């Protein structure tokens, strides 16, 4: 039977880690291809970092022709994938630092950006992207049904759902639009309710996160027991 590694996958595009199984013989290039939809960029614009079972950085994986096993990957290690273009627009948790800002015109001209990659995928699939204005309206409408104190379940893209309590609803200084601050039941967030020195709510480190209203469902979502997680 072929050797398989159980790996934790993290990216700078989402706040939620994933558990994935990959054959020890898969090449780094093939792994990057599989992670394109997760990271939101092309394999060529992706950097891969390797962390061991104690979450200590082992180094960066660069030889795309080698297998995971040849590169030193082992069962229980963590793979962290980063979009090196710096243009990922879909960070779901906005615990960010000050960064270089690029004009829309300049960004649209780039061929290695997330926007260009998404456009290519959409064209291949015959999908017409929603106007920005529509996306904004959808978030504003979704926010109307969300209240501080509500129990909630957050689902970002195809990631595993996470439960918690609504701790903030409104606009922020870190990015335009309406955001929802969630105090998670588990340490799956990226902050303590503050971003770039501005506090929006209080919670323990790694228990706070900010997501778009359309990614939040409020209702009867009790805290999961250990057996259910």
Tab-separated table of C-alpha atoms in Angstrom:
chain	number	residue	atom	x	y	z
A	1	UNK	CA	0.000	0.000	0.000
A	2	UNK	CA	1.318	3.438	-0.936
A	3	UNK	CA	2.549	5.606	1.923
A	4	UNK	CA	0.190	8.489	2.758
A	5	UNK	CA	0.894	11.569	4.874
A	6	UNK	CA	-1.720	13.213	7.109
A	7	UNK	CA	-0.860	16.915	6.792
A	8	UNK	CA	-2.222	20.174	8.136
A	9	UNK	CA	-2.634	22.760	5.374
A	10	UNK	CA	-2.639	26.471	6.177
A	11	UNK	CA	-2.576	29.475	3.853
A	12	UNK	CA	-2.556	33.263	3.962
A	13	UNK	CA	-5.942	33.189	2.219
A	14	UNK	CA	-8.051	31.741	5.032
A	15	UNK	CA	-8.090	31.634	8.805
A	16	UNK	CA	-9.042	27.960	8.969
A	17	UNK	CA	-6.491	25.116	8.839
A	18	UNK	CA	-7.361	21.961	6.909
A	19	UNK	CA	-6.473	18.328	7.401
A	20	UNK	CA	-5.504	16.639	4.124
A	21	UNK	CA	-4.045	13.310	3.046
A	22	UNK	CA	-1.423	13.210	0.290
A	23	UNK	CA	0.630	10.384	-1.140
A	24	UNK	CA	4.263	10.559	-0.051
A	25	UNK	CA	5.229	10.269	-3.714
A	26	UNK	CA	3.313	13.337	-4.944
A	27	UNK	CA	5.626	15.998	-6.344
A	28	UNK	CA	5.755	19.529	-4.979
A	29	UNK	CA	4.548	20.849	-8.353
A	30	UNK	CA	1.494	18.580	-8.251
A	31	UNK	CA	0.775	19.581	-4.650
A	32	UNK	CA	0.803	23.257	-5.644
A	33	UNK	CA	-1.688	22.536	-8.418
A	34	UNK	CA	-4.022	20.899	-5.915
A	35	UNK	CA	-3.742	23.947	-3.638
A	36	UNK	CA	-4.546	26.569	-6.295
A	37	UNK	CA	-8.235	26.869	-5.400
A	38	UNK	CA	-7.419	26.951	-1.695
A	39	UNK	CA	-4.746	29.659	-1.871
A	40	UNK	CA	-6.393	31.618	-4.682
A	41	UNK	CA	-3.395	31.899	-6.943
A	42	UNK	CA	-1.504	29.906	-9.556
A	43	UNK	CA	1.052	27.265	-8.646
A	44	UNK	CA	3.750	29.474	-10.150
A	45	UNK	CA	2.860	32.299	-7.731
A	46	UNK	CA	2.864	30.085	-4.648
A	47	UNK	CA	5.550	29.655	-1.977
A	48	UNK	CA	5.484	26.555	0.226
A	49	UNK	CA	6.849	26.465	3.775
A	50	UNK	CA	7.248	23.309	5.840
A	51	UNK	CA	6.671	23.048	9.600
A	52	UNK	CA	7.348	19.941	11.673
A	53	UNK	CA	5.078	18.253	14.208
A	54	UNK	CA	6.122	20.762	16.883
A	55	UNK	CA	5.182	23.600	14.492
A	56	UNK	CA	8.799	24.629	14.033
A	57	UNK	CA	9.748	25.999	10.612
A	58	UNK	CA	11.864	23.454	8.722
A	59	UNK	CA	12.372	25.644	5.688
A	60	UNK	CA	10.947	26.459	2.276
A	61	UNK	CA	10.239	23.757	-0.311
A	62	UNK	CA	11.547	24.810	-3.719
A	63	UNK	CA	12.364	21.756	-5.863
A	64	UNK	CA	9.070	21.131	-7.621
A	65	UNK	CA	10.193	17.880	-9.223
A	66	UNK	CA	10.874	16.106	-5.923
A	67	UNK	CA	8.300	14.145	-3.949
A	68	UNK	CA	7.060	15.239	-0.546
A	69	UNK	CA	9.015	12.427	1.076
A	70	UNK	CA	12.213	13.423	-0.714
A	71	UNK	CA	11.718	16.992	0.479
A	72	UNK	CA	11.568	15.878	4.110
A	73	UNK	CA	7.825	15.991	4.633
A	74	UNK	CA	6.544	13.550	7.229
A	75	UNK	CA	3.220	12.474	8.683
A	76	UNK	CA	1.767	15.161	10.973
A	77	UNK	CA	3.771	18.041	9.453
A	78	UNK	CA	2.216	21.358	8.392
A	79	UNK	CA	2.320	22.829	4.905
A	80	UNK	CA	1.878	26.612	4.724
A	81	UNK	CA	1.097	28.009	1.255
A	82	UNK	CA	1.593	31.707	0.509
A	83	UNK	CA	0.487	33.813	-2.465
A	84	UNK	CA	3.734	35.613	-3.337
A	85	UNK	CA	2.014	38.194	-5.563
A	86	UNK	CA	0.738	40.005	-2.480
A	87	UNK	CA	-2.550	40.509	-4.282
A	88	UNK	CA	-4.857	38.055	-2.557
A	89	UNK	CA	-8.150	39.900	-2.211
A	90	UNK	CA	-9.992	37.188	-0.371
A	91	UNK	CA	-8.397	37.162	3.079
A	92	UNK	CA	-11.343	36.112	5.189
A	93	UNK	CA	-9.705	37.110	8.435
A	94	UNK	CA	-8.446	40.688	8.224
A	95	UNK	CA	-5.873	40.531	11.053
A	96	UNK	CA	-3.417	42.266	8.763
A	97	UNK	CA	-0.590	44.740	8.980
A	98	UNK	CA	-0.040	47.903	6.970
A	99	UNK	CA	0.817	46.975	3.416
A	100	UNK	CA	1.611	48.412	0.021
A	101	UNK	CA	-1.493	49.652	-1.791
A	102	UNK	CA	-1.796	49.333	-5.584
A	103	UNK	CA	-4.246	51.189	-7.809
A	104	UNK	CA	-7.010	49.186	-9.518
A	105	UNK	CA	-5.651	50.101	-12.959
A	106	UNK	CA	-2.157	48.870	-12.093
A	107	UNK	CA	-3.499	45.724	-10.481
A	108	UNK	CA	-5.739	44.946	-13.466
A	109	UNK	CA	-2.688	45.034	-15.743
A	110	UNK	CA	-0.902	42.315	-13.790
A	111	UNK	CA	-1.008	38.823	-15.273
A	112	UNK	CA	0.145	37.021	-12.108
A	113	UNK	CA	-2.508	38.416	-9.767
A	114	UNK	CA	-5.404	36.648	-8.070
A	115	UNK	CA	-7.828	38.773	-10.089
A	116	UNK	CA	-6.226	37.649	-13.378
A	117	UNK	CA	-6.223	34.032	-12.228
A	118	UNK	CA	-9.904	34.177	-11.227
A	119	UNK	CA	-10.830	35.835	-14.515
A	120	UNK	CA	-9.058	33.073	-16.444
A	121	UNK	CA	-10.859	30.351	-14.482
A	122	UNK	CA	-14.225	32.103	-14.894
A	123	UNK	CA	-13.707	32.509	-18.644
A	124	UNK	CA	-12.810	28.833	-18.998
A	125	UNK	CA	-15.960	27.855	-17.101
A	126	UNK	CA	-18.186	30.422	-18.812
A	127	UNK	CA	-18.926	32.182	-15.536
A	128	UNK	CA	-19.779	35.883	-15.463
A	129	UNK	CA	-18.419	37.438	-12.238
A	130	UNK	CA	-20.789	39.403	-10.031
A	131	UNK	CA	-20.285	43.166	-10.040
A	132	UNK	CA	-18.543	44.570	-6.966
A	133	UNK	CA	-21.650	46.609	-6.206
A	134	UNK	CA	-23.761	43.449	-5.995
A	135	UNK	CA	-21.272	41.805	-3.643
A	136	UNK	CA	-21.362	44.853	-1.371
A	137	UNK	CA	-25.168	44.838	-1.302
A	138	UNK	CA	-25.259	41.122	-0.485
A	139	UNK	CA	-23.004	41.681	2.514
A	140	UNK	CA	-25.031	44.653	3.707
A	141	UNK	CA	-28.271	42.676	3.460
A	142	UNK	CA	-26.755	39.684	5.262
A	143	UNK	CA	-25.500	41.920	8.070
A	144	UNK	CA	-29.041	43.085	8.858
A	145	UNK	CA	-29.892	39.684	10.298
A	146	UNK	CA	-26.801	39.439	12.499
A	147	UNK	CA	-26.735	40.763	16.064
A	148	UNK	CA	-24.014	40.865	18.708
A	149	UNK	CA	-24.568	37.959	21.085
A	150	UNK	CA	-26.049	35.631	18.457
A	151	UNK	CA	-24.667	32.125	18.204
A	152	UNK	CA	-23.294	31.446	14.735
A	153	UNK	CA	-21.594	29.091	12.337
A	154	UNK	CA	-18.965	30.404	9.941
A	155	UNK	CA	-18.217	28.697	6.642
A	156	UNK	CA	-15.574	30.267	4.414
A	157	UNK	CA	-15.347	28.788	0.929
A	158	UNK	CA	-15.035	25.024	1.164
A	159	UNK	CA	-13.468	25.071	4.611
A	160	UNK	CA	-14.768	23.278	7.681
A	161	UNK	CA	-17.494	25.187	9.546
A	162	UNK	CA	-16.522	26.849	12.831
A	163	UNK	CA	-18.902	27.897	15.615
A	164	UNK	CA	-18.853	30.813	17.951
A	165	UNK	CA	-20.615	33.967	19.091
A	166	UNK	CA	-21.103	37.241	17.241
A	167	UNK	CA	-19.008	39.887	19.000
A	168	UNK	CA	-19.001	42.721	16.450
A	169	UNK	CA	-20.975	43.870	13.406
A	170	UNK	CA	-20.062	46.984	11.455
A	171	UNK	CA	-17.408	48.848	9.525
A	172	UNK	CA	-13.706	48.711	10.400
A	173	UNK	CA	-10.524	50.652	9.786
A	174	UNK	CA	-8.647	47.729	8.229
A	175	UNK	CA	-10.838	47.415	5.112
A	176	UNK	CA	-13.972	48.877	3.554
A	177	UNK	CA	-17.389	47.295	3.881
A	178	UNK	CA	-19.279	45.552	6.654
A	179	UNK	CA	-17.483	42.942	8.737
A	180	UNK	CA	-18.552	40.485	11.420
A	181	UNK	CA	-16.309	39.841	14.405
A	182	UNK	CA	-16.627	36.315	15.789
A	183	UNK	CA	-15.489	34.959	19.139
A	184	UNK	CA	-14.861	31.300	18.270
A	185	UNK	CA	-15.406	28.343	20.566
A	186	UNK	CA	-11.984	27.010	19.592
A	187	UNK	CA	-8.622	28.734	18.921
A	188	UNK	CA	-9.150	28.807	15.146
A	189	UNK	CA	-8.987	32.589	14.691
A	190	UNK	CA	-6.078	34.962	14.197
A	191	UNK	CA	-6.535	37.654	16.799
A	192	UNK	CA	-7.969	38.700	20.161
A	193	UNK	CA	-10.626	40.998	18.733
A	194	UNK	CA	-8.175	43.706	17.705
A	195	UNK	CA	-6.598	44.425	14.307
A	196	UNK	CA	-3.671	46.752	13.607
A	197	UNK	CA	-3.918	48.290	17.068
A	198	UNK	CA	-7.682	48.923	16.950
A	199	UNK	CA	-9.895	46.890	19.301
A	200	UNK	CA	-13.352	45.852	18.113
A	201	UNK	CA	-14.182	43.259	20.801
A	202	UNK	CA	-12.447	41.248	23.530
A	203	UNK	CA	-11.480	37.588	23.520
A	204	UNK	CA	-8.461	35.358	24.079
A	205	UNK	CA	-5.675	35.282	21.507
A	206	UNK	CA	-6.477	33.090	18.473
A	207	UNK	CA	-10.181	33.003	19.388
A	208	UNK	CA	-11.133	36.080	17.350
A	209	UNK	CA	-11.717	36.486	13.644
A	210	UNK	CA	-13.346	38.804	11.115
A	211	UNK	CA	-15.427	37.489	8.225
A	212	UNK	CA	-17.882	38.819	5.678
A	213	UNK	CA	-21.575	38.674	6.695
A	214	UNK	CA	-22.405	36.327	3.782
A	215	UNK	CA	-20.127	33.698	5.355
A	216	UNK	CA	-22.060	33.726	8.643
A	217	UNK	CA	-25.202	31.863	9.682
A	218	UNK	CA	-26.861	32.756	12.976
A	219	UNK	CA	-29.183	30.453	14.869
A	220	UNK	CA	-29.188	27.515	17.241
A	221	UNK	CA	-25.527	26.540	16.999
A	222	UNK	CA	-24.490	25.231	20.431
A	223	UNK	CA	-20.853	24.640	21.242
A	224	UNK	CA	-19.773	21.242	19.907
A	225	UNK	CA	-18.678	18.510	22.279
A	226	UNK	CA	-15.248	16.923	21.920
A	227	UNK	CA	-16.791	13.910	20.179
A	228	UNK	CA	-18.432	16.126	17.555
A	229	UNK	CA	-15.375	18.224	16.649
